[in-house]
mmCIF file of C-alpha atoms in Angstrom:
data_model
loop_
_atom_site.group_PDB
_atom_site.id
_atom_site.type_symbol
_atom_site.label_atom_id
_atom_site.label_comp_id
_atom_site.label_asym_id
_atom_site.label_seq_id
_atom_site.Cartn_x
_atom_site.Cartn_y
_atom_site.Cartn_z
ATOM 1 C CA UNK A 19 111.774 85.383 109.524
ATOM 2 C CA UNK A 20 112.018 87.861 112.444
ATOM 3 C CA UNK A 21 109.516 90.721 112.352
ATOM 4 C CA UNK A 22 112.181 93.410 111.751
ATOM 5 C CA UNK A 23 113.466 91.424 108.778
ATOM 6 C CA UNK A 24 109.961 91.180 107.324
ATOM 7 C CA UNK A 25 109.514 94.847 107.790
ATOM 8 C CA UNK A 26 112.909 95.600 106.167
ATOM 9 C CA UNK A 27 112.402 93.081 103.233
ATOM 10 C CA UNK A 28 108.842 94.141 102.438
ATOM 11 C CA UNK A 29 108.664 95.886 99.053
ATOM 12 C CA UNK A 30 105.946 96.331 96.384
ATOM 13 C CA UNK A 31 106.330 93.484 93.828
ATOM 14 C CA UNK A 32 104.888 93.916 90.444
ATOM 15 C CA UNK A 33 106.413 90.862 88.596
ATOM 16 C CA UNK A 34 105.431 87.394 89.654
ATOM 17 C CA UNK A 35 106.396 83.744 88.849
ATOM 18 C CA UNK A 36 103.848 81.440 87.464
ATOM 19 C CA UNK A 37 103.445 79.477 90.685
ATOM 20 C CA UNK A 38 100.296 78.949 92.700
ATOM 21 C CA UNK A 39 99.952 80.227 96.345
ATOM 22 C CA UNK A 40 98.265 77.578 98.383
ATOM 23 C CA UNK A 41 94.977 78.417 100.151
ATOM 24 C CA UNK A 42 96.631 77.139 103.363
ATOM 25 C CA UNK A 43 99.196 80.002 103.125
ATOM 26 C CA UNK A 44 96.514 82.571 102.204
ATOM 27 C CA UNK A 45 94.337 81.736 105.005
ATOM 28 C CA UNK A 46 97.283 81.848 107.487
ATOM 29 C CA UNK A 47 98.175 85.163 106.165
ATOM 30 C CA UNK A 48 94.583 86.467 106.469
ATOM 31 C CA UNK A 49 94.304 85.096 109.984
ATOM 32 C CA UNK A 50 97.237 87.253 110.955
ATOM 33 C CA UNK A 51 95.792 90.135 109.075
ATOM 34 C CA UNK A 52 92.781 90.389 111.294
ATOM 35 C CA UNK A 53 94.875 90.607 114.421
ATOM 36 C CA UNK A 54 95.372 94.237 113.615
ATOM 37 C CA UNK A 55 93.806 96.822 115.973
ATOM 38 C CA UNK A 56 90.285 97.903 114.936
ATOM 39 C CA UNK A 57 88.047 100.700 116.140
ATOM 40 C CA UNK A 58 85.710 99.608 118.947
ATOM 41 C CA UNK A 59 86.682 95.968 118.396
ATOM 42 C CA UNK A 60 83.903 95.955 115.763
ATOM 43 C CA UNK A 61 84.116 93.341 112.949
ATOM 44 C CA UNK A 62 83.266 95.316 109.834
ATOM 45 C CA UNK A 63 85.668 93.926 107.315
ATOM 46 C CA UNK A 64 85.511 91.064 104.761
ATOM 47 C CA UNK A 65 87.942 89.596 102.202
ATOM 48 C CA UNK A 66 87.373 88.183 98.745
ATOM 49 C CA UNK A 67 90.093 85.724 97.526
ATOM 50 C CA UNK A 68 90.330 85.988 93.756
ATOM 51 C CA UNK A 69 92.216 83.310 91.860
ATOM 52 C CA UNK A 70 90.185 83.185 88.626
ATOM 53 C CA UNK A 71 92.604 84.546 85.906
ATOM 54 C CA UNK A 72 89.818 86.057 83.908
ATOM 55 C CA UNK A 73 88.545 88.045 86.966
ATOM 56 C CA UNK A 74 92.124 89.043 87.896
ATOM 57 C CA UNK A 75 92.671 90.330 84.283
ATOM 58 C CA UNK A 76 89.451 92.289 84.446
ATOM 59 C CA UNK A 77 90.340 93.849 87.694
ATOM 60 C CA UNK A 78 93.769 94.774 86.308
ATOM 61 C CA UNK A 79 91.879 96.630 83.544
ATOM 62 C CA UNK A 80 89.480 98.291 86.039
ATOM 63 C CA UNK A 81 92.485 99.416 88.156
ATOM 64 C CA UNK A 82 94.481 100.594 85.109
ATOM 65 C CA UNK A 83 97.489 98.745 86.302
ATOM 66 C CA UNK A 84 98.729 96.105 83.817
ATOM 67 C CA UNK A 85 100.992 94.224 86.200
ATOM 68 C CA UNK A 86 97.951 92.922 88.327
ATOM 69 C CA UNK A 87 96.944 90.461 85.562
ATOM 70 C CA UNK A 88 100.064 88.375 86.214
ATOM 71 C CA UNK A 89 99.278 88.087 89.980
ATOM 72 C CA UNK A 90 98.454 84.607 91.204
ATOM 73 C CA UNK A 91 95.914 85.851 93.815
ATOM 74 C CA UNK A 92 94.173 89.027 94.690
ATOM 75 C CA UNK A 93 92.906 89.822 98.188
ATOM 76 C CA UNK A 94 89.999 92.371 97.995
ATOM 77 C CA UNK A 95 89.557 94.056 101.374
ATOM 78 C CA UNK A 96 85.979 95.222 102.042
ATOM 79 C CA UNK A 97 84.393 97.088 104.737
ATOM 80 C CA UNK A 98 80.871 97.704 105.992
ATOM 81 C CA UNK A 99 81.554 101.371 106.857
ATOM 82 C CA UNK A 100 78.016 101.881 108.121
ATOM 83 C CA UNK A 101 78.713 99.672 111.146
ATOM 84 C CA UNK A 102 81.197 102.231 112.244
ATOM 85 C CA UNK A 103 79.379 105.314 111.070
ATOM 86 C CA UNK A 104 76.254 104.260 113.238
ATOM 87 C CA UNK A 105 78.581 104.472 116.360
ATOM 88 C CA UNK A 106 81.132 107.192 115.469
ATOM 89 C CA UNK A 107 79.236 109.351 112.951
ATOM 90 C CA UNK A 108 81.463 110.916 110.386
ATOM 91 C CA UNK A 109 84.626 109.567 112.207
ATOM 92 C CA UNK A 110 83.398 106.130 111.318
ATOM 93 C CA UNK A 111 84.556 106.479 107.713
ATOM 94 C CA UNK A 112 88.142 107.505 108.860
ATOM 95 C CA UNK A 113 88.259 104.547 111.317
ATOM 96 C CA UNK A 114 87.185 102.095 108.545
ATOM 97 C CA UNK A 115 90.092 103.340 106.378
ATOM 98 C CA UNK A 116 92.512 103.124 109.346
ATOM 99 C CA UNK A 117 91.303 99.620 110.276
ATOM 100 C CA UNK A 118 91.577 98.169 106.853
ATOM 101 C CA UNK A 119 95.007 99.751 106.408
ATOM 102 C CA UNK A 120 96.263 98.147 109.550
ATOM 103 C CA UNK A 121 94.950 94.844 108.398
ATOM 104 C CA UNK A 122 96.503 95.301 104.923
ATOM 105 C CA UNK A 123 99.881 95.949 106.577
ATOM 106 C CA UNK A 124 99.661 92.717 108.659
ATOM 107 C CA UNK A 125 98.931 90.942 105.492
ATOM 108 C CA UNK A 126 101.925 92.451 103.586
ATOM 109 C CA UNK A 127 104.243 91.497 106.329
ATOM 110 C CA UNK A 128 102.853 88.054 106.851
ATOM 111 C CA UNK A 129 103.154 87.448 103.068
ATOM 112 C CA UNK A 130 106.790 88.656 103.119
ATOM 113 C CA UNK A 131 107.480 86.160 105.929
ATOM 114 C CA UNK A 132 106.542 83.471 103.451
ATOM 115 C CA UNK A 133 108.588 84.930 100.622
ATOM 116 C CA UNK A 134 105.280 85.865 98.917
ATOM 117 C CA UNK A 135 105.414 89.159 96.972
ATOM 118 C CA UNK A 136 102.605 91.614 97.387
ATOM 119 C CA UNK A 137 101.541 95.031 96.155
ATOM 120 C CA UNK A 138 99.021 97.392 97.807
ATOM 121 C CA UNK A 139 96.592 98.807 95.310
ATOM 122 C CA UNK A 140 94.462 101.758 96.184
ATOM 123 C CA UNK A 141 93.406 103.105 92.806
ATOM 124 C CA UNK A 142 90.631 101.243 91.044
ATOM 125 C CA UNK A 143 87.132 101.494 89.539
ATOM 126 C CA UNK A 144 85.314 100.448 92.696
ATOM 127 C CA UNK A 145 81.817 100.320 91.321
ATOM 128 C CA UNK A 146 82.708 98.130 88.368
ATOM 129 C CA UNK A 147 84.668 95.784 90.639
ATOM 130 C CA UNK A 148 81.831 95.533 92.995
ATOM 131 C CA UNK A 149 79.565 94.503 89.925
ATOM 132 C CA UNK A 150 82.206 92.015 88.838
ATOM 133 C CA UNK A 151 82.601 90.363 92.335
ATOM 134 C CA UNK A 152 78.838 90.850 93.210
ATOM 135 C CA UNK A 153 79.718 92.947 96.313
ATOM 136 C CA UNK A 154 76.624 94.700 97.897
ATOM 137 C CA UNK A 155 76.461 98.411 97.129
ATOM 138 C CA UNK A 156 76.406 99.316 100.817
ATOM 139 C CA UNK A 157 79.858 97.775 101.195
ATOM 140 C CA UNK A 158 83.076 99.634 100.319
ATOM 141 C CA UNK A 159 86.366 98.254 98.759
ATOM 142 C CA UNK A 160 89.230 99.891 100.501
ATOM 143 C CA UNK A 161 92.261 98.011 99.300
ATOM 144 C CA UNK A 162 93.203 95.342 96.838
ATOM 145 C CA UNK A 163 96.431 93.356 97.462
ATOM 146 C CA UNK A 164 98.074 91.503 94.607
ATOM 147 C CA UNK A 165 100.061 88.446 95.617
ATOM 148 C CA UNK A 166 102.554 86.059 93.870
ATOM 149 C CA UNK A 167 106.019 84.647 94.229
ATOM 150 C CA UNK A 168 108.429 87.375 93.226
ATOM 151 C CA UNK A 169 110.027 87.434 89.749
ATOM 152 C CA UNK A 170 111.954 90.596 90.248
ATOM 153 C CA UNK A 171 114.620 92.060 92.547
ATOM 154 C CA UNK A 172 112.762 94.892 94.375
ATOM 155 C CA UNK A 173 114.184 98.459 94.273
ATOM 156 C CA UNK A 174 115.709 99.820 97.350
ATOM 157 C CA UNK A 175 113.179 101.582 99.613
ATOM 158 C CA UNK A 176 113.777 105.388 99.743
ATOM 159 C CA UNK A 177 112.861 106.902 103.083
ATOM 160 C CA UNK A 178 113.865 110.045 104.853
ATOM 161 C CA UNK A 179 116.614 110.163 107.473
ATOM 162 C CA UNK A 180 114.752 109.351 110.692
ATOM 163 C CA UNK A 181 116.427 112.213 112.554
ATOM 164 C CA UNK A 182 115.046 114.646 110.141
ATOM 165 C CA UNK A 183 111.488 113.908 110.882
ATOM 166 C CA UNK A 184 111.590 113.534 114.659
ATOM 167 C CA UNK A 185 111.001 116.398 117.136
ATOM 168 C CA UNK A 186 111.093 116.281 120.969
ATOM 169 C CA UNK A 187 108.056 117.092 123.002
ATOM 170 C CA UNK A 188 106.692 119.694 120.466
ATOM 171 C CA UNK A 189 106.696 120.375 116.744
ATOM 172 C CA UNK A 190 109.980 121.632 115.424
ATOM 173 C CA UNK A 191 111.948 121.062 118.573
ATOM 174 C CA UNK A 192 115.268 119.335 117.893
ATOM 175 C CA UNK A 193 116.636 120.018 121.419
ATOM 176 C CA UNK A 194 117.226 116.930 123.457
ATOM 177 C CA UNK A 195 116.405 117.307 127.166
ATOM 178 C CA UNK A 196 118.117 114.702 129.327
ATOM 179 C CA UNK A 197 115.450 114.795 132.072
ATOM 180 C CA UNK A 198 113.025 113.203 129.522
ATOM 181 C CA UNK A 199 115.587 110.619 128.242
ATOM 182 C CA UNK A 200 117.796 109.617 131.297
ATOM 183 C CA UNK A 201 119.314 106.789 129.380
ATOM 184 C CA UNK A 202 121.404 109.304 127.391
ATOM 185 C CA UNK A 203 122.100 111.837 130.102
ATOM 186 C CA UNK A 204 125.908 111.264 129.956
ATOM 187 C CA UNK A 205 126.166 111.797 126.211
ATOM 188 C CA UNK A 206 127.599 115.251 125.326
ATOM 189 C CA UNK A 207 126.409 115.693 121.786
ATOM 190 C CA UNK A 208 122.939 113.977 121.642
ATOM 191 C CA UNK A 209 122.283 115.317 118.121
ATOM 192 C CA UNK A 210 125.296 113.684 116.581
ATOM 193 C CA UNK A 211 124.433 110.509 118.596
ATOM 194 C CA UNK A 212 120.907 110.229 117.226
ATOM 195 C CA UNK A 213 122.108 110.903 113.747
ATOM 196 C CA UNK A 214 124.666 108.002 114.088
ATOM 197 C CA UNK A 215 121.892 105.720 115.483
ATOM 198 C CA UNK A 216 119.382 106.583 112.872
ATOM 199 C CA UNK A 217 121.763 106.101 110.032
ATOM 200 C CA UNK A 218 122.273 102.522 111.207
ATOM 201 C CA UNK A 219 118.553 101.541 111.242
#
């Protein structure tokens, strides 16, 4: 699958087939996940692969999301935020969130490439999940990703028209200036042109 197809096909999947995802596929997905950009090139993140149905069911309860219990695998993304805070102060917390989010997106796209459905879970009882998985108190759970082979046709993704959210050179400016974009200098009505292009994406 080409990258652009994986991006277009990725959806949040909440219904899964009763089929096992191999550790080989999971490890390949995680190996691509950690190629995401991270602040200062500092390794501060960890993963827990959860396949035990009892633990998955308990995490489903602690997240208040019933669909999670039917997932074959959960990936719990953990960060030692203090590693970044010691270098970047208060910004370290923000960088930890950004880093794990970038890693998570790589995981979602890599799973999509293998026709594995995923859902990004950001709301959960962190302290009780830490206790369940014996995660040290000084570590933070940022994201949980549920995984399974899809058993549903995903809904269409609703996104704004790209033209409506792009400005040129400064906030609010919709005026195209050919000197900045010479490729389009011979096009008379650039606004209509961009609208047509964006509608095709």
